């Protein structure tokens, strides 16, 4: 049976969710698809390009339209939506973090954050830094949450599941800092007569 690229990605997501990132191998995926591992290379040149396609699909599935109009509302929505998309799949945060770190894909959240931050007034030099900082907060926090939950479920740690997440409070702290920097930058420009 011949599989299309989308079929391979869909099955890869199923393997990821069932077994985790460490067990998402070309061999296992080929077994799930009832093909030889070499057949997968028709669609993907290597495992890293497969992982990039899987990460992009997870993000596509989790995307939702923005309701907020102000830049800070949009930033919160993008970050919260990204977190939800990552938490929807086992090892979602680890997968997307890896793909981003290797520069293989999963660029949409960063691009969306840059666009949302544009009206904040940070300028071309600080906007990318703010977007990366927000992205790292979401990825790191979500990775911590997923790792703790999975380790507890597997009996690797004796901790109970955490009663609630402090993600929203942490995100608010970062957004407040961005807002303060933008205000200070705007005041400095006014003082200089710009």
JSON list of C-alpha atoms in Angstrom, two decimals:
[
{"chain": "A", "resi": 1, "resn": "UNK", "atom": "CA", "xyz": [0.00, 0.00, 0.00]},
{"chain": "A", "resi": 2, "resn": "UNK", "atom": "CA", "xyz": [1.35, 3.41, -0.97]},
{"chain": "A", "resi": 3, "resn": "UNK", "atom": "CA", "xyz": [1.15, 6.15, 1.63]},
{"chain": "A", "resi": 4, "resn": "UNK", "atom": "CA", "xyz": [1.12, 9.87, 1.02]},
{"chain": "A", "resi": 5, "resn": "UNK", "atom": "CA", "xyz": [3.27, 12.31, 2.98]},
{"chain": "A", "resi": 6, "resn": "UNK", "atom": "CA", "xyz": [0.25, 13.42, 5.03]},
{"chain": "A", "resi": 7, "resn": "UNK", "atom": "CA", "xyz": [-0.47, 9.78, 5.96]},
{"chain": "A", "resi": 8, "resn": "UNK", "atom": "CA", "xyz": [3.08, 9.35, 7.19]},
{"chain": "A", "resi": 9, "resn": "UNK", "atom": "CA", "xyz": [2.89, 12.53, 9.30]},
{"chain": "A", "resi": 10, "resn": "UNK", "atom": "CA", "xyz": [-0.49, 11.52, 10.74]},
{"chain": "A", "resi": 11, "resn": "UNK", "atom": "CA", "xyz": [0.85, 8.08, 11.70]},
{"chain": "A", "resi": 12, "resn": "UNK", "atom": "CA", "xyz": [4.00, 9.67, 13.13]},
{"chain": "A", "resi": 13, "resn": "UNK", "atom": "CA", "xyz": [1.82, 11.81, 15.41]},
{"chain": "A", "resi": 14, "resn": "UNK", "atom": "CA", "xyz": [0.01, 8.68, 16.56]},
{"chain": "A", "resi": 15, "resn": "UNK", "atom": "CA", "xyz": [3.34, 6.99, 17.33]},
{"chain": "A", "resi": 16, "resn": "UNK", "atom": "CA", "xyz": [4.57, 10.11, 19.15]},
{"chain": "A", "resi": 17, "resn": "UNK", "atom": "CA", "xyz": [1.43, 10.27, 21.26]},
{"chain": "A", "resi": 18, "resn": "UNK", "atom": "CA", "xyz": [1.44, 6.54, 22.04]},
{"chain": "A", "resi": 19, "resn": "UNK", "atom": "CA", "xyz": [5.15, 5.94, 22.68]},
{"chain": "A", "resi": 20, "resn": "UNK", "atom": "CA", "xyz": [6.88, 9.31, 23.04]},
{"chain": "A", "resi": 21, "resn": "UNK", "atom": "CA", "xyz": [9.57, 11.13, 21.11]},
{"chain": "A", "resi": 22, "resn": "UNK", "atom": "CA", "xyz": [12.36, 8.69, 21.99]},
{"chain": "A", "resi": 23, "resn": "UNK", "atom": "CA", "xyz": [10.42, 5.85, 20.37]},
{"chain": "A", "resi": 24, "resn": "UNK", "atom": "CA", "xyz": [9.37, 7.74, 17.27]},
{"chain": "A", "resi": 25, "resn": "UNK", "atom": "CA", "xyz": [11.84, 5.95, 15.02]},
{"chain": "A", "resi": 26, "resn": "UNK", "atom": "CA", "xyz": [11.75, 5.37, 11.29]},
{"chain": "A", "resi": 27, "resn": "UNK", "atom": "CA", "xyz": [11.66, 1.62, 11.95]},
{"chain": "A", "resi": 28, "resn": "UNK", "atom": "CA", "xyz": [8.67, 1.84, 14.33]},
{"chain": "A", "resi": 29, "resn": "UNK", "atom": "CA", "xyz": [6.83, 4.20, 12.02]},
{"chain": "A", "resi": 30, "resn": "UNK", "atom": "CA", "xyz": [7.45, 1.93, 9.05]},
{"chain": "A", "resi": 31, "resn": "UNK", "atom": "CA", "xyz": [6.09, -0.99, 11.06]},
{"chain": "A", "resi": 32, "resn": "UNK", "atom": "CA", "xyz": [2.95, 0.99, 11.87]},
{"chain": "A", "resi": 33, "resn": "UNK", "atom": "CA", "xyz": [2.50, 1.75, 8.18]},
{"chain": "A", "resi": 34, "resn": "UNK", "atom": "CA", "xyz": [3.38, -1.84, 7.15]},
{"chain": "A", "resi": 35, "resn": "UNK", "atom": "CA", "xyz": [6.20, -0.69, 4.86]},
{"chain": "A", "resi": 36, "resn": "UNK", "atom": "CA", "xyz": [9.97, -0.98, 4.89]},
{"chain": "A", "resi": 37, "resn": "UNK", "atom": "CA", "xyz": [11.82, 1.89, 6.59]},
{"chain": "A", "resi": 38, "resn": "UNK", "atom": "CA", "xyz": [13.39, 2.81, 3.26]},
{"chain": "A", "resi": 39, "resn": "UNK", "atom": "CA", "xyz": [9.92, 3.65, 1.91]},
{"chain": "A", "resi": 40, "resn": "UNK", "atom": "CA", "xyz": [9.72, 6.57, 4.32]},
{"chain": "A", "resi": 41, "resn": "UNK", "atom": "CA", "xyz": [12.72, 8.21, 2.69]},
{"chain": "A", "resi": 42, "resn": "UNK", "atom": "CA", "xyz": [10.60, 8.75, -0.40]},
{"chain": "A", "resi": 43, "resn": "UNK", "atom": "CA", "xyz": [8.80, 11.45, 1.62]},
{"chain": "A", "resi": 44, "resn": "UNK", "atom": "CA", "xyz": [11.51, 12.59, 4.07]},
{"chain": "A", "resi": 45, "resn": "UNK", "atom": "CA", "xyz": [15.25, 12.78, 3.47]},
{"chain": "A", "resi": 46, "resn": "UNK", "atom": "CA", "xyz": [15.98, 11.93, 7.13]},
{"chain": "A", "resi": 47, "resn": "UNK", "atom": "CA", "xyz": [14.36, 11.60, 10.55]},
{"chain": "A", "resi": 48, "resn": "UNK", "atom": "CA", "xyz": [14.94, 15.28, 11.32]},
{"chain": "A", "resi": 49, "resn": "UNK", "atom": "CA", "xyz": [12.86, 16.39, 8.34]},
{"chain": "A", "resi": 50, "resn": "UNK", "atom": "CA", "xyz": [10.10, 14.00, 9.46]},
{"chain": "A", "resi": 51, "resn": "UNK", "atom": "CA", "xyz": [10.20, 15.50, 12.96]},
{"chain": "A", "resi": 52, "resn": "UNK", "atom": "CA", "xyz": [9.98, 19.00, 11.46]},
{"chain": "A", "resi": 53, "resn": "UNK", "atom": "CA", "xyz": [6.88, 18.01, 9.50]},
{"chain": "A", "resi": 54, "resn": "UNK", "atom": "CA", "xyz": [5.33, 16.47, 12.61]},
{"chain": "A", "resi": 55, "resn": "UNK", "atom": "CA", "xyz": [6.05, 19.60, 14.66]},
{"chain": "A", "resi": 56, "resn": "UNK", "atom": "CA", "xyz": [4.56, 21.83, 11.97]},
{"chain": "A", "resi": 57, "resn": "UNK", "atom": "CA", "xyz": [1.44, 19.64, 11.87]},
{"chain": "A", "resi": 58, "resn": "UNK", "atom": "CA", "xyz": [1.04, 19.75, 15.66]},
{"chain": "A", "resi": 59, "resn": "UNK", "atom": "CA", "xyz": [1.23, 23.52, 15.51]},
{"chain": "A", "resi": 60, "resn": "UNK", "atom": "CA", "xyz": [-1.19, 23.67, 12.59]},
{"chain": "A", "resi": 61, "resn": "UNK", "atom": "CA", "xyz": [-3.70, 21.53, 14.47]},
{"chain": "A", "resi": 62, "resn": "UNK", "atom": "CA", "xyz": [-3.41, 23.74, 17.54]},
{"chain": "A", "resi": 63, "resn": "UNK", "atom": "CA", "xyz": [-3.69, 27.07, 15.72]},
{"chain": "A", "resi": 64, "resn": "UNK", "atom": "CA", "xyz": [-6.68, 29.20, 16.51]},
{"chain": "A", "resi": 65, "resn": "UNK", "atom": "CA", "xyz": [-7.75, 32.66, 15.40]},
{"chain": "A", "resi": 66, "resn": "UNK", "atom": "CA", "xyz": [-6.82, 35.62, 17.57]},
{"chain": "A", "resi": 67, "resn": "UNK", "atom": "CA", "xyz": [-9.66, 37.46, 19.28]},
{"chain": "A", "resi": 68, "resn": "UNK", "atom": "CA", "xyz": [-7.61, 40.23, 20.88]},
{"chain": "A", "resi": 69, "resn": "UNK", "atom": "CA", "xyz": [-6.83, 43.46, 19.11]},
{"chain": "A", "resi": 70, "resn": "UNK", "atom": "CA", "xyz": [-4.15, 44.95, 21.36]},
{"chain": "A", "resi": 71, "resn": "UNK", "atom": "CA", "xyz": [-0.59, 43.61, 20.96]},
{"chain": "A", "resi": 72, "resn": "UNK", "atom": "CA", "xyz": [-0.40, 42.33, 24.53]},
{"chain": "A", "resi": 73, "resn": "UNK", "atom": "CA", "xyz": [-3.73, 40.47, 24.23]},
{"chain": "A", "resi": 74, "resn": "UNK", "atom": "CA", "xyz": [-2.51, 38.82, 21.04]},
{"chain": "A", "resi": 75, "resn": "UNK", "atom": "CA", "xyz": [0.79, 37.82, 22.65]},
{"chain": "A", "resi": 76, "resn": "UNK", "atom": "CA", "xyz": [-1.04, 36.15, 25.53]},
{"chain": "A", "resi": 77, "resn": "UNK", "atom": "CA", "xyz": [-3.34, 34.34, 23.10]},
{"chain": "A", "resi": 78, "resn": "UNK", "atom": "CA", "xyz": [-0.45, 33.13, 20.94]},
{"chain": "A", "resi": 79, "resn": "UNK", "atom": "CA", "xyz": [1.53, 31.88, 23.93]},
{"chain": "A", "resi": 80, "resn": "UNK", "atom": "CA", "xyz": [-1.48, 30.23, 25.57]},
{"chain": "A", "resi": 81, "resn": "UNK", "atom": "CA", "xyz": [-2.50, 28.62, 22.29]},
{"chain": "A", "resi": 82, "resn": "UNK", "atom": "CA", "xyz": [1.01, 27.32, 21.73]},
{"chain": "A", "resi": 83, "resn": "UNK", "atom": "CA", "xyz": [1.09, 25.82, 25.22]},
{"chain": "A", "resi": 84, "resn": "UNK", "atom": "CA", "xyz": [-2.25, 24.13, 24.63]},
{"chain": "A", "resi": 85, "resn": "UNK", "atom": "CA", "xyz": [-1.06, 22.74, 21.29]},
{"chain": "A", "resi": 86, "resn": "UNK", "atom": "CA", "xyz": [2.10, 21.32, 22.90]},
{"chain": "A", "resi": 87, "resn": "UNK", "atom": "CA", "xyz": [0.24, 19.81, 25.84]},
{"chain": "A", "resi": 88, "resn": "UNK", "atom": "CA", "xyz": [-2.19, 18.07, 23.49]},
{"chain": "A", "resi": 89, "resn": "UNK", "atom": "CA", "xyz": [0.49, 15.52, 22.48]},
{"chain": "A", "resi": 90, "resn": "UNK", "atom": "CA", "xyz": [2.95, 13.47, 24.46]},
{"chain": "A", "resi": 91, "resn": "UNK", "atom": "CA", "xyz": [6.39, 15.09, 24.26]},
{"chain": "A", "resi": 92, "resn": "UNK", "atom": "CA", "xyz": [4.94, 17.92, 22.17]},
{"chain": "A", "resi": 93, "resn": "UNK", "atom": "CA", "xyz": [7.12, 20.55, 23.86]},
{"chain": "A", "resi": 94, "resn": "UNK", "atom": "CA", "xyz": [10.28, 18.49, 23.48]},
{"chain": "A", "resi": 95, "resn": "UNK", "atom": "CA", "xyz": [9.56, 17.84, 19.80]},
{"chain": "A", "resi": 96, "resn": "UNK", "atom": "CA", "xyz": [8.84, 21.46, 18.91]},
{"chain": "A", "resi": 97, "resn": "UNK", "atom": "CA", "xyz": [11.79, 22.71, 21.01]},
{"chain": "A", "resi": 98, "resn": "UNK", "atom": "CA", "xyz": [14.13, 20.36, 19.20]},
{"chain": "A", "resi": 99, "resn": "UNK", "atom": "CA", "xyz": [12.88, 21.32, 15.76]},
{"chain": "A", "resi": 100, "resn": "UNK", "atom": "CA", "xyz": [13.18, 25.04, 16.57]},
{"chain": "A", "resi": 101, "resn": "UNK", "atom": "CA", "xyz": [16.66, 24.63, 18.09]},
{"chain": "A", "resi": 102, "resn": "UNK", "atom": "CA", "xyz": [17.86, 22.80, 14.98]},
{"chain": "A", "resi": 103, "resn": "UNK", "atom": "CA", "xyz": [16.34, 25.45, 12.70]},
{"chain": "A", "resi": 104, "resn": "UNK", "atom": "CA", "xyz": [14.27, 22.84, 10.87]},
{"chain": "A", "resi": 105, "resn": "UNK", "atom": "CA", "xyz": [10.81, 24.38, 11.11]},
{"chain": "A", "resi": 106, "resn": "UNK", "atom": "CA", "xyz": [8.09, 25.16, 13.62]},
{"chain": "A", "resi": 107, "resn": "UNK", "atom": "CA", "xyz": [8.70, 28.85, 12.96]},
{"chain": "A", "resi": 108, "resn": "UNK", "atom": "CA", "xyz": [5.06, 29.95, 12.96]},
{"chain": "A", "resi": 109, "resn": "UNK", "atom": "CA", "xyz": [4.82, 30.76, 16.71]},
{"chain": "A", "resi": 110, "resn": "UNK", "atom": "CA", "xyz": [7.91, 32.97, 16.50]},
{"chain": "A", "resi": 111, "resn": "UNK", "atom": "CA", "xyz": [6.63, 34.69, 13.35]},
{"chain": "A", "resi": 112, "resn": "UNK", "atom": "CA", "xyz": [3.21, 35.24, 14.95]},
{"chain": "A", "resi": 113, "resn": "UNK", "atom": "CA", "xyz": [4.83, 36.72, 18.07]},
{"chain": "A", "resi": 114, "resn": "UNK", "atom": "CA", "xyz": [6.99, 39.08, 16.01]},
{"chain": "A", "resi": 115, "resn": "UNK", "atom": "CA", "xyz": [3.90, 40.27, 14.14]},
{"chain": "A", "resi": 116, "resn": "UNK", "atom": "CA", "xyz": [1.90, 40.72, 17.36]},
{"chain": "A", "resi": 117, "resn": "UNK", "atom": "CA", "xyz": [4.76, 42.60, 19.05]},
{"chain": "A", "resi": 118, "resn": "UNK", "atom": "CA", "xyz": [5.16, 45.03, 16.13]},
{"chain": "A", "resi": 119, "resn": "UNK", "atom": "CA", "xyz": [2.74, 47.63, 17.51]},
{"chain": "A", "resi": 120, "resn": "UNK", "atom": "CA", "xyz": [4.32, 47.47, 20.99]},
{"chain": "A", "resi": 121, "resn": "UNK", "atom": "CA", "xyz": [7.00, 49.92, 19.90]},
{"chain": "A", "resi": 122, "resn": "UNK", "atom": "CA", "xyz": [10.06, 47.88, 20.83]},
{"chain": "A", "resi": 123, "resn": "UNK", "atom": "CA", "xyz": [11.78, 48.55, 17.53]},
{"chain": "A", "resi": 124, "resn": "UNK", "atom": "CA", "xyz": [13.55, 46.20, 15.18]},
{"chain": "A", "resi": 125, "resn": "UNK", "atom": "CA", "xyz": [16.34, 45.39, 17.63]},
{"chain": "A", "resi": 126, "resn": "UNK", "atom": "CA", "xyz": [14.18, 44.30, 20.60]},
{"chain": "A", "resi": 127, "resn": "UNK", "atom": "CA", "xyz": [11.13, 42.75, 18.92]},
{"chain": "A", "resi": 128, "resn": "UNK", "atom": "CA", "xyz": [12.93, 39.52, 17.89]},
{"chain": "A", "resi": 129, "resn": "UNK", "atom": "CA", "xyz": [14.44, 39.22, 21.39]},
{"chain": "A", "resi": 130, "resn": "UNK", "atom": "CA", "xyz": [11.03, 39.65, 22.99]},
{"chain": "A", "resi": 131, "resn": "UNK", "atom": "CA", "xyz": [9.51, 37.05, 20.65]},
{"chain": "A", "resi": 132, "resn": "UNK", "atom": "CA", "xyz": [12.28, 34.53, 21.43]},
{"chain": "A", "resi": 133, "resn": "UNK", "atom": "CA", "xyz": [11.96, 35.20, 25.16]},
{"chain": "A", "resi": 134, "resn": "UNK", "atom": "CA", "xyz": [8.23, 34.52, 25.05]},
{"chain": "A", "resi": 135, "resn": "UNK", "atom": "CA", "xyz": [8.78, 31.42, 22.93]},
{"chain": "A", "resi": 136, "resn": "UNK", "atom": "CA", "xyz": [11.40, 30.10, 25.36]},
{"chain": "A", "resi": 137, "resn": "UNK", "atom": "CA", "xyz": [9.07, 30.72, 28.29]},
{"chain": "A", "resi": 138, "resn": "UNK", "atom": "CA", "xyz": [6.30, 28.68, 26.66]},
{"chain": "A", "resi": 139, "resn": "UNK", "atom": "CA", "xyz": [8.58, 25.86, 25.51]},
{"chain": "A", "resi": 140, "resn": "UNK", "atom": "CA", "xyz": [10.48, 25.60, 28.79]},
{"chain": "A", "resi": 141, "resn": "UNK", "atom": "CA", "xyz": [7.45, 25.83, 31.02]},
{"chain": "A", "resi": 142, "resn": "UNK", "atom": "CA", "xyz": [5.49, 23.30, 28.96]},
{"chain": "A", "resi": 143, "resn": "UNK", "atom": "CA", "xyz": [8.45, 20.91, 28.79]},
{"chain": "A", "resi": 144, "resn": "UNK", "atom": "CA", "xyz": [8.70, 21.07, 32.58]},
{"chain": "A", "resi": 145, "resn": "UNK", "atom": "CA", "xyz": [4.97, 20.39, 32.95]},
{"chain": "A", "resi": 146, "resn": "UNK", "atom": "CA", "xyz": [5.00, 17.46, 30.51]},
{"chain": "A", "resi": 147, "resn": "UNK", "atom": "CA", "xyz": [8.13, 15.91, 31.99]},
{"chain": "A", "resi": 148, "resn": "UNK", "atom": "CA", "xyz": [6.76, 16.12, 35.54]},
{"chain": "A", "resi": 149, "resn": "UNK", "atom": "CA", "xyz": [3.40, 14.66, 34.54]},
{"chain": "A", "resi": 150, "resn": "UNK", "atom": "CA", "xyz": [4.93, 11.80, 32.53]},
{"chain": "A", "resi": 151, "resn": "UNK", "atom": "CA", "xyz": [7.51, 10.97, 35.21]},
{"chain": "A", "resi": 152, "resn": "UNK", "atom": "CA", "xyz": [4.76, 10.85, 37.82]},
{"chain": "A", "resi": 153, "resn": "UNK", "atom": "CA", "xyz": [2.55, 8.68, 35.61]},
{"chain": "A", "resi": 154, "resn": "UNK", "atom": "CA", "xyz": [5.43, 6.26, 35.01]},
{"chain": "A", "resi": 155, "resn": "UNK", "atom": "CA", "xyz": [6.22, 6.05, 38.72]},
{"chain": "A", "resi": 156, "resn": "UNK", "atom": "CA", "xyz": [9.67, 7.56, 38.20]},
{"chain": "A", "resi": 157, "resn": "UNK", "atom": "CA", "xyz": [8.97, 10.21, 40.84]},
{"chain": "A", "resi": 158, "resn": "UNK", "atom": "CA", "xyz": [6.72, 10.11, 43.88]},
{"chain": "A", "resi": 159, "resn": "UNK", "atom": "CA", "xyz": [5.27, 13.57, 43.36]},
{"chain": "A", "resi": 160, "resn": "UNK", "atom": "CA", "xyz": [1.56, 14.02, 42.92]},
{"chain": "A", "resi": 161, "resn": "UNK", "atom": "CA", "xyz": [0.41, 15.91, 39.84]},
{"chain": "A", "resi": 162, "resn": "UNK", "atom": "CA", "xyz": [0.77, 19.63, 40.40]},
{"chain": "A", "resi": 163, "resn": "UNK", "atom": "CA", "xyz": [-2.50, 21.19, 41.53]},
{"chain": "A", "resi": 164, "resn": "UNK", "atom": "CA", "xyz": [-2.33, 24.04, 39.03]},
{"chain": "A", "resi": 165, "resn": "UNK", "atom": "CA", "xyz": [0.04, 25.71, 36.66]},
{"chain": "A", "resi": 166, "resn": "UNK", "atom": "CA", "xyz": [1.65, 29.10, 37.19]},
{"chain": "A", "resi": 167, "resn": "UNK", "atom": "CA", "xyz": [2.08, 29.58, 33.44]},
{"chain": "A", "resi": 168, "resn": "UNK", "atom": "CA", "xyz": [-0.41, 32.45, 33.20]},
{"chain": "A", "resi": 169, "resn": "UNK", "atom": "CA", "xyz": [1.27, 34.35, 36.04]},
{"chain": "A", "resi": 170, "resn": "UNK", "atom": "CA", "xyz": [4.73, 33.84, 34.53]},
{"chain": "A", "resi": 171, "resn": "UNK", "atom": "CA", "xyz": [3.54, 34.95, 31.11]},
{"chain": "A", "resi": 172, "resn": "UNK", "atom": "CA", "xyz": [1.98, 38.07, 32.66]},
{"chain": "A", "resi": 173, "resn": "UNK", "atom": "CA", "xyz": [5.32, 38.94, 34.28]},
{"chain": "A", "resi": 174, "resn": "UNK", "atom": "CA", "xyz": [7.13, 38.74, 30.95]},
{"chain": "A", "resi": 175, "resn": "UNK", "atom": "CA", "xyz": [4.45, 40.70, 29.08]},
{"chain": "A", "resi": 176, "resn": "UNK", "atom": "CA", "xyz": [4.52, 43.36, 31.83]},
{"chain": "A", "resi": 177, "resn": "UNK", "atom": "CA", "xyz": [8.28, 43.63, 31.36]},
{"chain": "A", "resi": 178, "resn": "UNK", "atom": "CA", "xyz": [7.89, 44.01, 27.61]},
{"chain": "A", "resi": 179, "resn": "UNK", "atom": "CA", "xyz": [5.24, 46.67, 28.14]},
{"chain": "A", "resi": 180, "resn": "UNK", "atom": "CA", "xyz": [7.50, 48.61, 30.52]},
{"chain": "A", "resi": 181, "resn": "UNK", "atom": "CA", "xyz": [10.42, 48.44, 28.09]},
{"chain": "A", "resi": 182, "resn": "UNK", "atom": "CA", "xyz": [8.20, 49.64, 25.25]},
{"chain": "A", "resi": 183, "resn": "UNK", "atom": "CA", "xyz": [6.91, 52.57, 27.35]},
{"chain": "A", "resi": 184, "resn": "UNK", "atom": "CA", "xyz": [10.46, 53.51, 28.40]},
{"chain": "A", "resi": 185, "resn": "UNK", "atom": "CA", "xyz": [11.63, 53.32, 24.79]},
{"chain": "A", "resi": 186, "resn": "UNK", "atom": "CA", "xyz": [8.73, 55.52, 23.67]},
{"chain": "A", "resi": 187, "resn": "UNK", "atom": "CA", "xyz": [9.47, 58.07, 26.41]},
{"chain": "A", "resi": 188, "resn": "UNK", "atom": "CA", "xyz": [13.15, 58.16, 25.46]},
{"chain": "A", "resi": 189, "resn": "UNK", "atom": "CA", "xyz": [12.23, 58.82, 21.81]},
{"chain": "A", "resi": 190, "resn": "UNK", "atom": "CA", "xyz": [9.92, 61.64, 22.86]},
{"chain": "A", "resi": 191, "resn": "UNK", "atom": "CA", "xyz": [12.66, 63.16, 25.04]},
{"chain": "A", "resi": 192, "resn": "UNK", "atom": "CA", "xyz": [15.01, 63.07, 22.07]},
{"chain": "A", "resi": 193, "resn": "UNK", "atom": "CA", "xyz": [12.42, 64.72, 19.84]},
{"chain": "A", "resi": 194, "resn": "UNK", "atom": "CA", "xyz": [12.07, 61.71, 17.58]}
]
